[in-house]
JSON list of C-alpha atoms in Angstrom, two decimals:
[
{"chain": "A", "resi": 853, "resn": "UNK", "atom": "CA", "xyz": [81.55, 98.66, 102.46]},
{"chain": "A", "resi": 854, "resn": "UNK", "atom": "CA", "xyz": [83.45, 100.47, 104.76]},
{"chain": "A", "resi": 855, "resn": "UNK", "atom": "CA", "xyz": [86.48, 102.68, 102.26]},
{"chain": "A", "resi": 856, "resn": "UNK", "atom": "CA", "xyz": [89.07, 101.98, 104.77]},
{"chain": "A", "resi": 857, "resn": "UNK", "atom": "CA", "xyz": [88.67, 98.16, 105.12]},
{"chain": "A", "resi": 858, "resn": "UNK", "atom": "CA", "xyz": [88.24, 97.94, 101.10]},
{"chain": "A", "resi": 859, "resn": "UNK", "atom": "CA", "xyz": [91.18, 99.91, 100.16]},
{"chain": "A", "resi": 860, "resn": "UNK", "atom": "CA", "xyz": [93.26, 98.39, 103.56]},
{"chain": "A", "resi": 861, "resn": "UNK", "atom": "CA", "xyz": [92.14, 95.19, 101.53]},
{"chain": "A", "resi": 862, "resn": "UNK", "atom": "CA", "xyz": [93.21, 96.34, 97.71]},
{"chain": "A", "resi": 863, "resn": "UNK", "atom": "CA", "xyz": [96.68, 97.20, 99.20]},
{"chain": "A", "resi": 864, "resn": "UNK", "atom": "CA", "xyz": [97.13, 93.78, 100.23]},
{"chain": "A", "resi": 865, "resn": "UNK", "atom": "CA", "xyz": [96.07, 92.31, 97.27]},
{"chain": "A", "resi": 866, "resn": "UNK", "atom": "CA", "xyz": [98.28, 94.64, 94.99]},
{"chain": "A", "resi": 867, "resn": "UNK", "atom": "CA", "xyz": [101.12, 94.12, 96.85]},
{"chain": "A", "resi": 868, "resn": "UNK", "atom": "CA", "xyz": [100.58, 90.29, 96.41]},
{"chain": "A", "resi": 869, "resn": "UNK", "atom": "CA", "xyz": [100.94, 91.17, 92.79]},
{"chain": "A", "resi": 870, "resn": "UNK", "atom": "CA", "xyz": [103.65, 93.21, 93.13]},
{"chain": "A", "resi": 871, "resn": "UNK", "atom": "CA", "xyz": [105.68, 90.07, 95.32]},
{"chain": "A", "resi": 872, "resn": "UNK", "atom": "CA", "xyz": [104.57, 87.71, 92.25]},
{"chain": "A", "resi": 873, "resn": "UNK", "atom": "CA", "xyz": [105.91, 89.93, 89.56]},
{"chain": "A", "resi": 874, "resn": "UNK", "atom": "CA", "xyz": [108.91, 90.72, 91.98]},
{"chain": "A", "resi": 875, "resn": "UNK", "atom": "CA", "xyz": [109.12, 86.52, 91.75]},
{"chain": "A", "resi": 876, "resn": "UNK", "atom": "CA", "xyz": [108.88, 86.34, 88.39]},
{"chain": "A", "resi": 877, "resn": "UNK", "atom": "CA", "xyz": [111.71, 88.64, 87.76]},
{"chain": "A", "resi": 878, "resn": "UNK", "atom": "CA", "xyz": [114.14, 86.46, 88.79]},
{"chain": "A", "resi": 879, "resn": "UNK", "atom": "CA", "xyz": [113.32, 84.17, 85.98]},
{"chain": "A", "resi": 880, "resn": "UNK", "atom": "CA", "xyz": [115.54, 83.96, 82.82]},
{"chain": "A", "resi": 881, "resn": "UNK", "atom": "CA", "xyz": [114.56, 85.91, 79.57]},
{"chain": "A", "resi": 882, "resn": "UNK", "atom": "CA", "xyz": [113.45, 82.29, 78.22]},
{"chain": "A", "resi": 883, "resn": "UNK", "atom": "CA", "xyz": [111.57, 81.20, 80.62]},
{"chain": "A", "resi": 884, "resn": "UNK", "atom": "CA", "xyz": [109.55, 84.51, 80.48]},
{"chain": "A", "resi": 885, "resn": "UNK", "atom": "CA", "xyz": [108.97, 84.21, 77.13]},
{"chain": "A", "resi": 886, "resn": "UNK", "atom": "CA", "xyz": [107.89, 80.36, 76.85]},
{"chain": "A", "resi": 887, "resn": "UNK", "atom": "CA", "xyz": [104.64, 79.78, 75.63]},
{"chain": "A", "resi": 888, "resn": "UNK", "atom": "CA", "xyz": [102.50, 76.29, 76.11]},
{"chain": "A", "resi": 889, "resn": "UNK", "atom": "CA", "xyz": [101.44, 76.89, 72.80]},
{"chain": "A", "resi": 890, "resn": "UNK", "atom": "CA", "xyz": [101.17, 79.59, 69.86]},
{"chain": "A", "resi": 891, "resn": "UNK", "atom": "CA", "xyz": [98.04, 80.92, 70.68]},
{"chain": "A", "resi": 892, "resn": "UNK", "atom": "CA", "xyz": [98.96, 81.35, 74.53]},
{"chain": "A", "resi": 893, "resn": "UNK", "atom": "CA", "xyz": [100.57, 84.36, 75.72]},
{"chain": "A", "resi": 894, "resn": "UNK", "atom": "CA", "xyz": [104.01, 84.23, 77.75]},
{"chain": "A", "resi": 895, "resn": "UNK", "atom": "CA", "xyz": [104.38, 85.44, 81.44]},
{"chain": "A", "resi": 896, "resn": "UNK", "atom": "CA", "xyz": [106.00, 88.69, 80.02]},
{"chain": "A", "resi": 897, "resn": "UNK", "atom": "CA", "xyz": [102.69, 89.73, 77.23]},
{"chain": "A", "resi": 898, "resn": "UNK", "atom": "CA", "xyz": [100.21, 88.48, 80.30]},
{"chain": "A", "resi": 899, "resn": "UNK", "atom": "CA", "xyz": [102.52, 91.39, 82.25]},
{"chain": "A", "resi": 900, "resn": "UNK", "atom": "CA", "xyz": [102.78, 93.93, 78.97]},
{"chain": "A", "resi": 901, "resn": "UNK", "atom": "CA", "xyz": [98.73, 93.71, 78.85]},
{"chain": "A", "resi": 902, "resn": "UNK", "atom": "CA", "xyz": [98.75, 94.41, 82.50]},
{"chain": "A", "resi": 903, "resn": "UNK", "atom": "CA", "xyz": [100.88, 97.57, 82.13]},
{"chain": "A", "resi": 904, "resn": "UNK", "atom": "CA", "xyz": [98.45, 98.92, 78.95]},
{"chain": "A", "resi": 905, "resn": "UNK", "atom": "CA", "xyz": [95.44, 98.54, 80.84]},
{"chain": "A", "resi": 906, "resn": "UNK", "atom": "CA", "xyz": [96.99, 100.23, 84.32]},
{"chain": "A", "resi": 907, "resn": "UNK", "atom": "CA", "xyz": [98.64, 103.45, 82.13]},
{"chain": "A", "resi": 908, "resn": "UNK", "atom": "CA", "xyz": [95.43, 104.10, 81.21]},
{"chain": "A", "resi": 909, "resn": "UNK", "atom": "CA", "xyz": [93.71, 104.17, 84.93]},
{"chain": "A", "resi": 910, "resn": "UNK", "atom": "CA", "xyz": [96.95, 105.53, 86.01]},
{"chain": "A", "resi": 911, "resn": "UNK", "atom": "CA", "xyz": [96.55, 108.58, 84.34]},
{"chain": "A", "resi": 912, "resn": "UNK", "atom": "CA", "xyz": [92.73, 108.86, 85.11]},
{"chain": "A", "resi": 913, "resn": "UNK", "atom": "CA", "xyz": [93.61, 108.51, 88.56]},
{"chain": "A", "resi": 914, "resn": "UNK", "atom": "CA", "xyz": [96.55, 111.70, 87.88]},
{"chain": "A", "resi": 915, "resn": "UNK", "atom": "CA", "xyz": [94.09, 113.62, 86.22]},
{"chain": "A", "resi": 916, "resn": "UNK", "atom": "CA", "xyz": [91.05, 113.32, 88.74]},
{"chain": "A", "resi": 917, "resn": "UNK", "atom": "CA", "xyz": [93.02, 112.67, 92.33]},
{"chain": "A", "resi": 918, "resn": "UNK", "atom": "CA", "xyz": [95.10, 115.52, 91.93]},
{"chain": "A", "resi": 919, "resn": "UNK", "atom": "CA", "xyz": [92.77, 118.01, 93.21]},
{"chain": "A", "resi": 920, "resn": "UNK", "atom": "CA", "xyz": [89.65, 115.81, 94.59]},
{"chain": "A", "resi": 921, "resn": "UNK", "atom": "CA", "xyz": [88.36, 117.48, 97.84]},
{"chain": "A", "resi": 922, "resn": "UNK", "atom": "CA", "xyz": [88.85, 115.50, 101.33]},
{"chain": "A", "resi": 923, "resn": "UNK", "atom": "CA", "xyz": [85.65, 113.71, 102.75]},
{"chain": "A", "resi": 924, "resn": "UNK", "atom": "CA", "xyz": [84.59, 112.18, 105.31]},
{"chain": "A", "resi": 925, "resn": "UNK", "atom": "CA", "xyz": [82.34, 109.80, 103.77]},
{"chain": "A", "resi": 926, "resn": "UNK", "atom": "CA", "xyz": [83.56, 106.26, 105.68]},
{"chain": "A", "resi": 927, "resn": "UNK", "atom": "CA", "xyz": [81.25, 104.22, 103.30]},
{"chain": "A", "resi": 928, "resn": "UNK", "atom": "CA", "xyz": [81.87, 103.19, 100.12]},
{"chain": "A", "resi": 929, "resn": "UNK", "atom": "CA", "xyz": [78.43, 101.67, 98.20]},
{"chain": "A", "resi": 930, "resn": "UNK", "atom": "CA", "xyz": [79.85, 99.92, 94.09]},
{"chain": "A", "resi": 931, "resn": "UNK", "atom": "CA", "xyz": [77.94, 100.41, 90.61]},
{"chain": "A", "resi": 932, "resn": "UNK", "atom": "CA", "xyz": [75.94, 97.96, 89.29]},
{"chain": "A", "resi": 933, "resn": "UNK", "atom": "CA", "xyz": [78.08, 98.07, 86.24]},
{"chain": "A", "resi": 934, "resn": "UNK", "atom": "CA", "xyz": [81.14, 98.28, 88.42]},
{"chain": "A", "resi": 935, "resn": "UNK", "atom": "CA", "xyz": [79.79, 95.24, 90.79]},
{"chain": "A", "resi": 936, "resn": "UNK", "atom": "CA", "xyz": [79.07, 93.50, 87.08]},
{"chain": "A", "resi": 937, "resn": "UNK", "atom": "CA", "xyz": [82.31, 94.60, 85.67]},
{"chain": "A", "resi": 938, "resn": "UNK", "atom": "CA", "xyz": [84.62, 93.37, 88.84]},
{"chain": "A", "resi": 939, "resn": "UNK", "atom": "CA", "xyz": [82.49, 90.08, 89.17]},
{"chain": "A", "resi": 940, "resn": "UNK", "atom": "CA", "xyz": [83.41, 89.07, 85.50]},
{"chain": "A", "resi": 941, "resn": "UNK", "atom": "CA", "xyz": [87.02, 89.98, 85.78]},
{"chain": "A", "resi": 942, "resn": "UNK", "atom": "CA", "xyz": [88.42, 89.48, 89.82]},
{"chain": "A", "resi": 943, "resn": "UNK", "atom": "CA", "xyz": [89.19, 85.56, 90.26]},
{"chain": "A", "resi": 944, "resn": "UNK", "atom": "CA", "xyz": [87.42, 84.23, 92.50]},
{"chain": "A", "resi": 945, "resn": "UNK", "atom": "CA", "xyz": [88.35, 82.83, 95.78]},
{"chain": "A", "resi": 946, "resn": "UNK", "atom": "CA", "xyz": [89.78, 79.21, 94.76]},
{"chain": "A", "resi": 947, "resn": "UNK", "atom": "CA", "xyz": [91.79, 81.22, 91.72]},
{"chain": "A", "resi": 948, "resn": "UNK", "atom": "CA", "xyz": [89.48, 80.00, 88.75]},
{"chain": "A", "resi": 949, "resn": "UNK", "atom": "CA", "xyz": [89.22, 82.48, 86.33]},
{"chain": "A", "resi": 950, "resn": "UNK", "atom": "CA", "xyz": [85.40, 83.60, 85.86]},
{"chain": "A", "resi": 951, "resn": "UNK", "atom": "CA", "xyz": [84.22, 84.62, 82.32]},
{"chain": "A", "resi": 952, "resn": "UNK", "atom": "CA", "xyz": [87.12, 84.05, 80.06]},
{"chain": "A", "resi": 953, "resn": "UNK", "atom": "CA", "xyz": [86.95, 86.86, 77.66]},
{"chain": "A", "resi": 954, "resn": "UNK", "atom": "CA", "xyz": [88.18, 88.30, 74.65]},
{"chain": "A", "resi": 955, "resn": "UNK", "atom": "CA", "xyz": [91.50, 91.03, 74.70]},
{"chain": "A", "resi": 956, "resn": "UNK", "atom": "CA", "xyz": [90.40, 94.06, 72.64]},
{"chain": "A", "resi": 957, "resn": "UNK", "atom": "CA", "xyz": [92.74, 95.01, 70.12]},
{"chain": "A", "resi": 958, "resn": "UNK", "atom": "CA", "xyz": [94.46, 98.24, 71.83]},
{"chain": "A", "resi": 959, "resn": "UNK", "atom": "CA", "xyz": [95.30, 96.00, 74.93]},
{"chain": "A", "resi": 960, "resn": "UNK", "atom": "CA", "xyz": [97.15, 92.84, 73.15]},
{"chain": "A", "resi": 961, "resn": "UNK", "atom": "CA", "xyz": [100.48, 92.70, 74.28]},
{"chain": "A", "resi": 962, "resn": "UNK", "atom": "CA", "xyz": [103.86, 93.37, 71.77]},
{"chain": "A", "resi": 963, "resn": "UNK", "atom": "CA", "xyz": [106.94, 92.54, 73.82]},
{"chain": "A", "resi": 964, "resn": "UNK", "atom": "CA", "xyz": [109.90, 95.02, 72.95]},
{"chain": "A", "resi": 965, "resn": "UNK", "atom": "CA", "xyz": [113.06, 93.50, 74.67]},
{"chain": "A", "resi": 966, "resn": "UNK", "atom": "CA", "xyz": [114.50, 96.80, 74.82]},
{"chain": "A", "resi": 967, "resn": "UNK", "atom": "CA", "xyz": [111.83, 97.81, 77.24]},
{"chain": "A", "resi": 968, "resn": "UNK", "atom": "CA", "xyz": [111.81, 95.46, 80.66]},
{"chain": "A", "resi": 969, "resn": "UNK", "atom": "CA", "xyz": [108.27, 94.43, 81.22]},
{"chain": "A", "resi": 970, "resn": "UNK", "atom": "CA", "xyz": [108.21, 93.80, 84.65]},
{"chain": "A", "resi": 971, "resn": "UNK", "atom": "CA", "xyz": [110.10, 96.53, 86.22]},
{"chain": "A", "resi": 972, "resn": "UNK", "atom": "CA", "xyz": [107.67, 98.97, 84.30]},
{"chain": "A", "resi": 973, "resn": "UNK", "atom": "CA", "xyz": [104.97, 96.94, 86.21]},
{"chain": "A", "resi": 974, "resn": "UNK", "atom": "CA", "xyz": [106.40, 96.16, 89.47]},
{"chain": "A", "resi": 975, "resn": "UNK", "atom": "CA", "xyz": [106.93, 100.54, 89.28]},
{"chain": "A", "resi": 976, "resn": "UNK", "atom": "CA", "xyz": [102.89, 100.70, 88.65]},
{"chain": "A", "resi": 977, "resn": "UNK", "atom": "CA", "xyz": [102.14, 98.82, 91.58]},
{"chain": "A", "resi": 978, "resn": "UNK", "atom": "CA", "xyz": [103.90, 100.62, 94.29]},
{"chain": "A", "resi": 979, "resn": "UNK", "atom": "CA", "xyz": [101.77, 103.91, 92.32]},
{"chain": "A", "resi": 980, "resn": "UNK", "atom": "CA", "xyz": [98.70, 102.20, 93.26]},
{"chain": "A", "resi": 981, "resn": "UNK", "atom": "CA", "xyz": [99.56, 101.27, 96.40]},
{"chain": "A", "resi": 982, "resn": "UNK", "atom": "CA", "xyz": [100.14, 105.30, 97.41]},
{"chain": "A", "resi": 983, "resn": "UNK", "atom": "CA", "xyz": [97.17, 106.15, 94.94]},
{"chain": "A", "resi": 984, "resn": "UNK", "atom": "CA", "xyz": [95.18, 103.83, 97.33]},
{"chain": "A", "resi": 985, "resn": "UNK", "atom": "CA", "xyz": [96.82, 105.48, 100.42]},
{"chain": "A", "resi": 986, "resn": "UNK", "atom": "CA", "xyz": [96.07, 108.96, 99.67]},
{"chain": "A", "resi": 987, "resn": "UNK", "atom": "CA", "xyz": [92.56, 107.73, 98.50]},
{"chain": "A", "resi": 988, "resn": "UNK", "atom": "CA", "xyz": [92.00, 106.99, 102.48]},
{"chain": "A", "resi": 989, "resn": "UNK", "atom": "CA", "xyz": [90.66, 110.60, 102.81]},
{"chain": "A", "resi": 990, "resn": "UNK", "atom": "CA", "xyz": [88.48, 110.92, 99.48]},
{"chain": "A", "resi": 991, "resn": "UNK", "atom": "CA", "xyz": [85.06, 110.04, 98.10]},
{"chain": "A", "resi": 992, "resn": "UNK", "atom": "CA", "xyz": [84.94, 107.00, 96.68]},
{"chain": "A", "resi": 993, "resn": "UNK", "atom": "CA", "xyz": [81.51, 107.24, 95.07]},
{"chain": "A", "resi": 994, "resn": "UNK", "atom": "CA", "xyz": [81.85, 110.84, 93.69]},
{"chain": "A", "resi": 995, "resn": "UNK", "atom": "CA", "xyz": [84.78, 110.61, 91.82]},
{"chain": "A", "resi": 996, "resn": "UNK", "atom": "CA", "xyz": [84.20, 109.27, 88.37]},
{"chain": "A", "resi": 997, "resn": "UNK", "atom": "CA", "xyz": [86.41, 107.33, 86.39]},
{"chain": "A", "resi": 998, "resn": "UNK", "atom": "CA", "xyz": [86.28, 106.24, 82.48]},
{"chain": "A", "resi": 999, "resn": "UNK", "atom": "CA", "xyz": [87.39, 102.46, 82.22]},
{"chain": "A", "resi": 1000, "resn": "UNK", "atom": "CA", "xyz": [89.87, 101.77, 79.77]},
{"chain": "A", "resi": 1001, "resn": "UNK", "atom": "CA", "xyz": [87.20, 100.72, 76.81]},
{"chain": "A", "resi": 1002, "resn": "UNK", "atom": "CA", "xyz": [85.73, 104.19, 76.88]},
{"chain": "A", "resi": 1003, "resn": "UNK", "atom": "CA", "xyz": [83.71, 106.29, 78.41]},
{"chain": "A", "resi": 1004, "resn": "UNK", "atom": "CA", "xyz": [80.73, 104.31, 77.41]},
{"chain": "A", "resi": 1005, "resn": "UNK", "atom": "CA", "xyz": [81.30, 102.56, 81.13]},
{"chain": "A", "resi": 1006, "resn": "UNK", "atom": "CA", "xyz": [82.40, 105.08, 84.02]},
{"chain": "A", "resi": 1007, "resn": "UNK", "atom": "CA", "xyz": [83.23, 103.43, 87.66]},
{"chain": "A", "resi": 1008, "resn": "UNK", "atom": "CA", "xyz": [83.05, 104.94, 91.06]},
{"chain": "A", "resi": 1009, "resn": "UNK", "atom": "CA", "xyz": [86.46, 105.24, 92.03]},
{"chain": "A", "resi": 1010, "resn": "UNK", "atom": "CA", "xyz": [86.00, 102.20, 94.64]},
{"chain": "A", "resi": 1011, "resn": "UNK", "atom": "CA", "xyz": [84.94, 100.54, 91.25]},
{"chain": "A", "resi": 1012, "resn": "UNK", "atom": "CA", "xyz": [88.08, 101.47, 89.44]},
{"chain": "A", "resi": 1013, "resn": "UNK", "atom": "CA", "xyz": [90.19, 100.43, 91.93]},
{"chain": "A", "resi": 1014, "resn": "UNK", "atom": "CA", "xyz": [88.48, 96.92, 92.58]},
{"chain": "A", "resi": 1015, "resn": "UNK", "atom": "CA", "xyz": [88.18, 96.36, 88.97]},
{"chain": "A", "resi": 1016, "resn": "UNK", "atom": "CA", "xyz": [92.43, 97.27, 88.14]},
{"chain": "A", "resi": 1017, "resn": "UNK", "atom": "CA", "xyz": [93.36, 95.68, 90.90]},
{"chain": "A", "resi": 1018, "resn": "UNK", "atom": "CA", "xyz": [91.18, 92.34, 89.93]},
{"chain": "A", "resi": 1019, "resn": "UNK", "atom": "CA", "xyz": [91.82, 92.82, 86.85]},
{"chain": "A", "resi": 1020, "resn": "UNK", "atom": "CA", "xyz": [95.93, 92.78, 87.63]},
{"chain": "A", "resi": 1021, "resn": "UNK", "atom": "CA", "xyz": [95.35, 89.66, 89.92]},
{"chain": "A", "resi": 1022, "resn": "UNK", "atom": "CA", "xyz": [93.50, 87.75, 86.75]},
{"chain": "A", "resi": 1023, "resn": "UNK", "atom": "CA", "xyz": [96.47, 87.69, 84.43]},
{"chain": "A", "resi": 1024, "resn": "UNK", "atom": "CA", "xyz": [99.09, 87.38, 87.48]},
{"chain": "A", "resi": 1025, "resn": "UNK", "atom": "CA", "xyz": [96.85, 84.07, 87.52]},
{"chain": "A", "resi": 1026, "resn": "UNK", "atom": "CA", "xyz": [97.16, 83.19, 84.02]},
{"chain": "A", "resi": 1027, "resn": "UNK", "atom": "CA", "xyz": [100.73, 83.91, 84.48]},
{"chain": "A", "resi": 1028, "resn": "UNK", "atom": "CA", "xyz": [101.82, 81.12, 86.99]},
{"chain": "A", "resi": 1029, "resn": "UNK", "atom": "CA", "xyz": [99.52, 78.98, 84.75]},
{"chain": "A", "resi": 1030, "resn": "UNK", "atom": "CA", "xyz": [101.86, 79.24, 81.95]},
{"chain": "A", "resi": 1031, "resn": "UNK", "atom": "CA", "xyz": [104.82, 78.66, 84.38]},
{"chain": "A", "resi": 1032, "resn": "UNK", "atom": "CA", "xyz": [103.20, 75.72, 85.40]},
{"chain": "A", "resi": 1033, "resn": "UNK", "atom": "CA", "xyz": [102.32, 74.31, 82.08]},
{"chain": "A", "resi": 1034, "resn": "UNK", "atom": "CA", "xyz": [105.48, 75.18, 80.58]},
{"chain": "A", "resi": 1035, "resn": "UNK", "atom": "CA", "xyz": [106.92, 72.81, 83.77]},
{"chain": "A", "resi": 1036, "resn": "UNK", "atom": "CA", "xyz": [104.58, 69.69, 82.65]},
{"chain": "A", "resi": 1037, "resn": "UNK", "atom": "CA", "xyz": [106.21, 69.91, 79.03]},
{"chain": "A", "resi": 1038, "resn": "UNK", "atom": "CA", "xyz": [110.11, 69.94, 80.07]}
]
């Protein structure tokens, strides 16, 4: 892969996310909070889970940008557990949801109303988007990242980025689902 034309292409796709979240902010408190059904998750825990999972590759990417050296590596070649990893997670291209999966205990959503959700991650995304700028000029296969389950699985940065940013576009999915179900029962 050539790093300019995947992270050209992982700023479009995060600032999709970005202009959905943007979107859903103009909806009312209860609409954000309607679930389909008990078990489900509301628009605003799909959004809280999102903003756990990024603070933790935010500060990864603090901690290990900050003083990665300039290359001029133009290629960027993923993992096999990063290919594996952003596979199971990034929808694919009709918007079905591959591998539906299990949410770890540490990233299950608590909604504090005191604490607005989506302009926490709306903030996030415009850090990835200049995360993914400056990243023009590094190494995307030298720099190593620990994924947010521990360091038992370490991505490429390319990986990271692919995975958080598929990742982010899988629950923006599951979001509008739950808009759209929550339509077909009023």
């Amino acid at each position: 892969m050539n790093r300019l034309e995947l992270l050209n292409s992982l700023i479009a796709d995060t600032q999709a996310v970005k202009n959905e979240a943007i979107r859903f902010s103009s909806l009312s408190k209860a609409e954000l909070l309607s679930k389909p059904s008990p078990e489900k998750w509301c628009v605003l825990e799909c959004i809280e889970h999102l903003n756990i999972a990024d603070a933790h590759y935010i500060a990864q990417f603090d901690k290990k940008l900050i003083n990665a050296p300039h290359s001029d590596r133009n290629d960027f070649k993923p993992g096999w557990m990063g290919n594996y990893f952003v596979k199971m997670i990034k929808p694919k291209e009709d918007g079905t949801i591959p591998s539906p999966m299990k949410t770890l205990r540490k990233f299950i959503p608590e909604i504090n109303v005191q604490y607005d959700t989506l302009s926490k991650f709306i903030e996030d995304q415009d850090y990835l988007i200049d995360t993914l700028e400056k990243s023009k000029s590094l190494d995307l296969n030298k720099i190593k990242i620990t994924s947010a389950i521990g360091s038992i699985v370490t991505f490429k940065l390319g990986d990271a980025f692919r995975f958080l940013i598929g990742h982010n576009q899988r629950h923006i999915i599951q979001a509008q689902q739950v808009l759209q179900q929550m339509e077909m029962v009023s």
